[in-house]
Short mmCIF file of C-alpha atoms in Angstrom, two decimals:
data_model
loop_
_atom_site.label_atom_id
_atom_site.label_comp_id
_atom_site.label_asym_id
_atom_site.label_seq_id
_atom_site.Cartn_x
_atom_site.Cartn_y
_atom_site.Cartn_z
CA UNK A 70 0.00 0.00 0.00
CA UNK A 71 1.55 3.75 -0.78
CA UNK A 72 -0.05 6.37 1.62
CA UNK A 73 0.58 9.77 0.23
CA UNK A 74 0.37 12.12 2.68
CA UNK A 75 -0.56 16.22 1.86
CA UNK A 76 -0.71 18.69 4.02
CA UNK A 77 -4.71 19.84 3.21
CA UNK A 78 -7.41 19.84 0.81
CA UNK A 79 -6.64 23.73 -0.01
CA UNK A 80 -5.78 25.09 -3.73
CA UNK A 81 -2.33 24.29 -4.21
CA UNK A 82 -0.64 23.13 -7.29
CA UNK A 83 1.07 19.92 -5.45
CA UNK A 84 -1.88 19.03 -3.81
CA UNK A 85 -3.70 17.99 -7.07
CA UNK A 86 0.12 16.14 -8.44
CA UNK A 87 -0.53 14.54 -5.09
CA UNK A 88 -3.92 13.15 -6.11
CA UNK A 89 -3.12 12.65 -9.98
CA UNK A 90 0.00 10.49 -8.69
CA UNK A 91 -2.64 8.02 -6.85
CA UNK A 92 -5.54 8.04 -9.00
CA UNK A 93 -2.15 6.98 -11.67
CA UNK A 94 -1.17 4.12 -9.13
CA UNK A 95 -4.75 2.99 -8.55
CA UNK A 96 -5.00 2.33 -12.48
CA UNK A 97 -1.78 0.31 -12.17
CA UNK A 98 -3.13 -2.15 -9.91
CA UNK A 99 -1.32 -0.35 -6.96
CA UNK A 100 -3.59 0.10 -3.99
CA UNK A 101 -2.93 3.82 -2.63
CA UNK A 102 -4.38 6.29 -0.50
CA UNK A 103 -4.09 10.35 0.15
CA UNK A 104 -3.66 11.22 3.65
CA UNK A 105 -5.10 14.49 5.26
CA UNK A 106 -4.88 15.91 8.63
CA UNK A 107 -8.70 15.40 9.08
CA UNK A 108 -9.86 13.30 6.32
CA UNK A 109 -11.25 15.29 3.94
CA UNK A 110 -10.91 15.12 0.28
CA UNK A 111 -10.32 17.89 -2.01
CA UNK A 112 -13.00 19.13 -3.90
CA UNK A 113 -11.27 21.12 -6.14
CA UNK A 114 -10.78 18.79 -9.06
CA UNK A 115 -11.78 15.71 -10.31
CA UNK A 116 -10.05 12.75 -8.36
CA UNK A 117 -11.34 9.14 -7.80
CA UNK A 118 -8.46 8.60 -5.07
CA UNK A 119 -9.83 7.24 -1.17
CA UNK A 120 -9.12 9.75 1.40
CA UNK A 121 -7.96 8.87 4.88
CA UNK A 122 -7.04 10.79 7.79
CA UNK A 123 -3.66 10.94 8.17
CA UNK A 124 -3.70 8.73 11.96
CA UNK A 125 -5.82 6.28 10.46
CA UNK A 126 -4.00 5.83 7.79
CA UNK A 127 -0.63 5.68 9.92
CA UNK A 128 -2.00 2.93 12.42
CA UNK A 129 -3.20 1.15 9.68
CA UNK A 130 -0.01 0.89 7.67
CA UNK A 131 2.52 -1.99 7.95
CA UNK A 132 6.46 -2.32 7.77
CA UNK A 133 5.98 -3.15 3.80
CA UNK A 134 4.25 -0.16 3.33
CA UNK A 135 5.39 3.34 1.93
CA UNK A 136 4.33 6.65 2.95
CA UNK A 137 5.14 9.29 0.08
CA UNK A 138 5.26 13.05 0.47
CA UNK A 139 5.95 16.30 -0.93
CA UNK A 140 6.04 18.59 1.46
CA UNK A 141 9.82 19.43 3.42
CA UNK A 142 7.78 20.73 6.35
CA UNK A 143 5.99 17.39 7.18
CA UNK A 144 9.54 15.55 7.20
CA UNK A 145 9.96 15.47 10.75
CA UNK A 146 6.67 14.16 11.85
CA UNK A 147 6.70 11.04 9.05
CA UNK A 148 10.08 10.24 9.64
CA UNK A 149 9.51 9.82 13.16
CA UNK A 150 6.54 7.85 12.03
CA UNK A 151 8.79 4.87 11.72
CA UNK A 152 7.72 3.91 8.39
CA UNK A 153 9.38 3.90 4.53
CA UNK A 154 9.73 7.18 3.27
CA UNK A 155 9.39 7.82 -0.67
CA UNK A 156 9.80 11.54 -1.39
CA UNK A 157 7.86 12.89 -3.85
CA UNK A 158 10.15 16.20 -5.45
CA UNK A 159 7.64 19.06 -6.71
CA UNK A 160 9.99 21.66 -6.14
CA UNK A 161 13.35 22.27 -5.11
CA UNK A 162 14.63 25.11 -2.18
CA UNK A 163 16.91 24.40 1.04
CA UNK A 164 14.21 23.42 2.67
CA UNK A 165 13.78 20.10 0.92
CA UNK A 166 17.88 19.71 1.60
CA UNK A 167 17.95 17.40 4.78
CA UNK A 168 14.92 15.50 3.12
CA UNK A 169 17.46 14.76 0.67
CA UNK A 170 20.44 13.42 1.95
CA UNK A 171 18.83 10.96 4.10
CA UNK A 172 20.19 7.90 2.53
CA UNK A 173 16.74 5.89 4.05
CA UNK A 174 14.19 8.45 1.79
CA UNK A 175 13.82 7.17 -1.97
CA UNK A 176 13.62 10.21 -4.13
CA UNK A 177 11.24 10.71 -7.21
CA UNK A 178 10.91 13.71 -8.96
CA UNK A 179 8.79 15.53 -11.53
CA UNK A 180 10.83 17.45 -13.94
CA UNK A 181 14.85 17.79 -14.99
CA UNK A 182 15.45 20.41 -12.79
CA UNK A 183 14.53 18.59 -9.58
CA UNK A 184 16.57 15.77 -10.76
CA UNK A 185 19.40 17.61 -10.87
CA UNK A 186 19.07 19.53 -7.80
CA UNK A 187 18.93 15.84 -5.78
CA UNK A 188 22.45 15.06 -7.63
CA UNK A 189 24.12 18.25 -7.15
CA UNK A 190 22.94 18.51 -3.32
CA UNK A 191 22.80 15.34 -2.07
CA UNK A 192 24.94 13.70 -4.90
CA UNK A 193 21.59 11.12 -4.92
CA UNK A 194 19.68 10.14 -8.32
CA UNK A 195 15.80 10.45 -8.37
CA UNK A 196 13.47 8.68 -10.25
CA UNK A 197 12.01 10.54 -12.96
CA UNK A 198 8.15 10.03 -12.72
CA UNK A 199 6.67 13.31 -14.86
CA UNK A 200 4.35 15.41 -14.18
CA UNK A 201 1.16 16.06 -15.87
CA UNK A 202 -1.74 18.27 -17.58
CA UNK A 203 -5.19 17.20 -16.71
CA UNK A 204 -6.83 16.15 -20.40
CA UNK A 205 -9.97 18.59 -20.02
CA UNK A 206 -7.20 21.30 -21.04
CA UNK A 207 -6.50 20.17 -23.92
CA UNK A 208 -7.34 22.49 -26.97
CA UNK A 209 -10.19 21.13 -28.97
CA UNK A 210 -11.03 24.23 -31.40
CA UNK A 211 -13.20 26.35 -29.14
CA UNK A 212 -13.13 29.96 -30.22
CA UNK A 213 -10.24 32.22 -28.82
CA UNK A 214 -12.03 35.41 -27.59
CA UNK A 215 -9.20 37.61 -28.79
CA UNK A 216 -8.64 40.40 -26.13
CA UNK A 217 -9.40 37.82 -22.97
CA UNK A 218 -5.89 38.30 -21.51
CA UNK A 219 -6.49 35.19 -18.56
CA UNK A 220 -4.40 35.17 -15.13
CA UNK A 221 -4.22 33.99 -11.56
CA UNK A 222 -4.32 37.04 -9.01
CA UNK A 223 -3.79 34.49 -6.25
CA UNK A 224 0.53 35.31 -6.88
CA UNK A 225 1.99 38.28 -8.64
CA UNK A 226 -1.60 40.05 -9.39
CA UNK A 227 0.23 43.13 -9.67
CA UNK A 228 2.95 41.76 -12.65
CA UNK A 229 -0.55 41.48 -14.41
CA UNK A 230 -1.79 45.03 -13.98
CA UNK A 231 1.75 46.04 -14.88
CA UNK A 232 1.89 44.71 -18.50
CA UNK A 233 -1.97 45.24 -19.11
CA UNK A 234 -1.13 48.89 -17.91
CA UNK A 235 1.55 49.13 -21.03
CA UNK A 236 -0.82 46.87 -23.23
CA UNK A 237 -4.29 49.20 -22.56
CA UNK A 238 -5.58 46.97 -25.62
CA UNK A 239 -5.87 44.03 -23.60
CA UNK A 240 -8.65 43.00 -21.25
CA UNK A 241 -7.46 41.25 -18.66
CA UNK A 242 -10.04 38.81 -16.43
CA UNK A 243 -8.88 37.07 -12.98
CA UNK A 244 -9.52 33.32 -13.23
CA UNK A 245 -10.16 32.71 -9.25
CA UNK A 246 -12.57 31.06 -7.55
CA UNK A 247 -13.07 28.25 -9.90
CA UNK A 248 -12.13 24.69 -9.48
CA UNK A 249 -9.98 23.00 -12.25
CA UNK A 250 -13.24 22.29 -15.00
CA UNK A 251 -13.68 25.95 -14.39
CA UNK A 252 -10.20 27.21 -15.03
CA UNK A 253 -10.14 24.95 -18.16
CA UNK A 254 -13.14 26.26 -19.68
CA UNK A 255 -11.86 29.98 -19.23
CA UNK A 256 -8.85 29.01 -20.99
CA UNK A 257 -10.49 27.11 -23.78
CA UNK A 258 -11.54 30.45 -24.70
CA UNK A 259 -9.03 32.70 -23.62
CA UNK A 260 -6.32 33.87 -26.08
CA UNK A 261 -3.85 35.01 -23.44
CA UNK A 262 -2.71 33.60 -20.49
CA UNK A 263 -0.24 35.47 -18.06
CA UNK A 264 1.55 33.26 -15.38
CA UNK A 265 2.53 36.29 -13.04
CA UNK A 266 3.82 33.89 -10.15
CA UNK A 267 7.36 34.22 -9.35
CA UNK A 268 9.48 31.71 -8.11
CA UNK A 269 6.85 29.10 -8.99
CA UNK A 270 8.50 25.69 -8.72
CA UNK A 271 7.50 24.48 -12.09
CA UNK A 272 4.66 26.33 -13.51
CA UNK A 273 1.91 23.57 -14.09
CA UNK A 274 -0.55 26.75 -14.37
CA UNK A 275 1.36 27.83 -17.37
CA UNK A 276 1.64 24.26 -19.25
CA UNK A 277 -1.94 23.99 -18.44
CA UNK A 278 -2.43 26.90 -20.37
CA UNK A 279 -0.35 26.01 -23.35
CA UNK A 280 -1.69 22.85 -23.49
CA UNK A 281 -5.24 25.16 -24.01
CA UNK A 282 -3.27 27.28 -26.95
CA UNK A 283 -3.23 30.50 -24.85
CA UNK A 284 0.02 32.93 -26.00
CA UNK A 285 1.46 32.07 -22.48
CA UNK A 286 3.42 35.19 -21.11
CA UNK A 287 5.45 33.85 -18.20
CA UNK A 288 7.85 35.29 -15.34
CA UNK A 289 11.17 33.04 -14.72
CA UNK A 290 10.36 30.11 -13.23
CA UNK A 291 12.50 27.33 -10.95
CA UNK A 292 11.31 24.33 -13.29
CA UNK A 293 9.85 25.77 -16.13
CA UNK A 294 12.85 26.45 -18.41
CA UNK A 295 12.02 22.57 -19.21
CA UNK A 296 9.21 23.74 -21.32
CA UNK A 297 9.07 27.02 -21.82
CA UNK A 298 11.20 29.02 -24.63
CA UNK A 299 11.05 32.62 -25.33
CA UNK A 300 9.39 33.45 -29.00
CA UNK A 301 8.95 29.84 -29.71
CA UNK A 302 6.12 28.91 -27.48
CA UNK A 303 5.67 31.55 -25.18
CA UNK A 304 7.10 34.92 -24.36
CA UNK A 305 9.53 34.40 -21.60
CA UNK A 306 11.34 36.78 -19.34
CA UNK A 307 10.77 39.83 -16.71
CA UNK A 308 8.15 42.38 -16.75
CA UNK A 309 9.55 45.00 -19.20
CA UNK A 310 9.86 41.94 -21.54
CA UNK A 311 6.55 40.63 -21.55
CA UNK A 312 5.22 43.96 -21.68
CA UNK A 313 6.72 44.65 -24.70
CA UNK A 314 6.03 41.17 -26.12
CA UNK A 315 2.40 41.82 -25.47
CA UNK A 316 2.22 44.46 -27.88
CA UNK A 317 2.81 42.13 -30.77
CA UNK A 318 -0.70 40.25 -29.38
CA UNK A 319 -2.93 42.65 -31.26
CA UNK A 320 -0.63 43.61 -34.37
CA UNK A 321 -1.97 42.42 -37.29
CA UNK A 322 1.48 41.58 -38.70
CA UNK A 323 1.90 38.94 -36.23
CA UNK A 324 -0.93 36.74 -36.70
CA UNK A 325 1.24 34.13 -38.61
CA UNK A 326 3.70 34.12 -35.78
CA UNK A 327 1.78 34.20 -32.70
CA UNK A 328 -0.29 30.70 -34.46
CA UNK A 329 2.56 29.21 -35.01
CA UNK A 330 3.45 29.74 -31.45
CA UNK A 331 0.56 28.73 -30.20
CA UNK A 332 0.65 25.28 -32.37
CA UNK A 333 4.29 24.80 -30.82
CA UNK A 334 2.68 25.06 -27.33
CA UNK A 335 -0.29 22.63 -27.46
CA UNK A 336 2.80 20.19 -29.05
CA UNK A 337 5.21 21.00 -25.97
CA UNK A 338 2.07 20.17 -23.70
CA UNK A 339 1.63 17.04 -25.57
CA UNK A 340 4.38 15.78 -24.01
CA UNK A 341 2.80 15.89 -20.59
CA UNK A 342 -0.68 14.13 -21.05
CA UNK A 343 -1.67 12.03 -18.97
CA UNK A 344 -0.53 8.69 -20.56
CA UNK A 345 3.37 9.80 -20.91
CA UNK A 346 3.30 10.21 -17.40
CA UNK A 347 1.77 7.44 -16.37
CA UNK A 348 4.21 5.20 -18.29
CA UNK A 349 6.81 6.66 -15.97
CA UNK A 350 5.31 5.74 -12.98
CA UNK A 351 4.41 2.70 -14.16
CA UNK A 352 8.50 1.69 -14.60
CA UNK A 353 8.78 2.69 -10.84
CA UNK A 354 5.74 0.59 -9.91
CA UNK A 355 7.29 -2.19 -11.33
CA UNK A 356 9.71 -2.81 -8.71
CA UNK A 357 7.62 -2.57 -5.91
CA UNK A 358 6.98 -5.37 -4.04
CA UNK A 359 3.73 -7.42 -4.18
CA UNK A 360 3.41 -6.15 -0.36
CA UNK A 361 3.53 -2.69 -1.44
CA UNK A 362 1.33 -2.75 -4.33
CA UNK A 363 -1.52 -4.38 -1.92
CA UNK A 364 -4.09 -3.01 0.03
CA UNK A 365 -4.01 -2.71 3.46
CA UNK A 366 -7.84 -2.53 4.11
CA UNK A 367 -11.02 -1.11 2.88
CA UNK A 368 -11.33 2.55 2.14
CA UNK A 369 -14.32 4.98 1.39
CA UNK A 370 -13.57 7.32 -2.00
CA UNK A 371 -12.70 10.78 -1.37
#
């Protein structure tokens, strides 16, 4: 049985990579769990992963059993748990450091960059398992409404106002509020997407995006430079940048360009669907034991 334990049901990018990673195992064949605090599920997004709280799901768990996580700050309590740690890497800061270097934590990661951050740190190889964008994203010919400028005013609200201040011809329109069938229906029709968030591990909000064929405009990001590359399928870089870059969004003259930018994004998001990283998992799953990939009991759906 893997127990993956998060932190809460609340709107946070690894919290639904924590549920996509189990509802992945569960159609392997490997019995898993989430783990909250209290028990209750995220509502959120679509998930078919059973929800336990996270002493239940402790007391119930044997020595064959692995408890995954993501989250440095819950390190202490689950080591001292006594049971098989399995980190799961969704972003990469000192914090996650002493996680790390324990020699008794097996290490997976989503993306290059947290790959090499585990060698160059703690001189350890992770497991690449992927990361992925949610298929109801996915572009499928809806009409682009061509002055919706989309972003998140959750993080770096005020990036947003800043470009849409030098771009007055764009309209822009907070997606917030809405759980993920939501934000992928704004997008469907959205020509613009800004990710605003600095510092942003990976960027999943910004593949998501792509993988919608917004013109993503995107501040640096830890992780993203996987996937995202200034003028080919995005506009990449600080403020003044993107500000500029905007510009082009309403000039006639660049109607050729921006489509074939946008064609080159719903490609690069191609390469995170579902399947791809499911296959990648599914070479990790293979060499767990039949212990591990058993159930430890009944559980109700979350």
């Amino acid at each position: 049985m893997i127990v993956y334990a998060v932190p809460s049901e609340g709107i946070f990018g690894g919290i639904k990579v924590a549920y996509q990673t189990v509802d992945a195992l569960l159609s392997l064949g490997v019995s898993a769990c989430i783990a909250t605090p209290d028990g209750r599920a995220s509502q959120w997004f679509r998930s078919s992963a059973p929800v336990l709280a996270r002493a239940e799901a402790l007391s119930r768990m044997s020595d064959d059993d692995l408890l995954m996580f993501s989250l440095p700050h819950d390190y202490v309590d689950l080591k001292a748990s006594g049971r098989r740690l399995v980190f799961h890497c969704q972003g990469t800061n000192p914090l996650i450091d002493p996680v790390i270097c324990d020699p008794d934590v097996e290490l997976l990661a989503c993306w290059r960059q947290a790959r090499e951050y585990t060698v160059e740190i703690a001189g350890r190889e992770s497991t690449d398992v992927g990361i992925q964008v949610t298929e109801s994203f996915f572009y499928a010919g809806q009409t682009k409404l061509a002055s919706r400028v989309s972003y998140m005013p959750r993080r770096g609200a005020e990036t947003a106002r800043r470009i849409a201040l030098a771009n007055p011809q764009l309209r822009l329109e907070p997606i917030d509020g809405l759980d993920e069938d939501g934000v992928a229906a704004r997008l469907a029709v959205s020509s613009v997407f800004i990710a605003s968030s600095e510092g942003e591990a990976f960027g999943l909000p910004a593949l998501e995006a792509m993988a919608s064929g917004c013109i993503v405009l995107s501040v640096p990001v830890v992780g993203g430079t996987e996937f995202l590359r200034d003028g080919d399928n995005c506009f990449y870089g600080d403020v003044d940048h993107l500000a500029r870059s905007a510009k082009l969004l309403t000039d006639p003259a660049s109607r050729e360009r921006l489509s074939r930018m946008r064609n080159s994004a719903v490609a690069t998001a191609l390469r995170y669907r579902p399947a791809v990283s499911r296959g990648k998992l599914e070479r990790w799953a293979a060499c767990l034991s039949e212990a591990q990939r058993g159930p430890f009991g009944e559980v109700s759906g979350g």
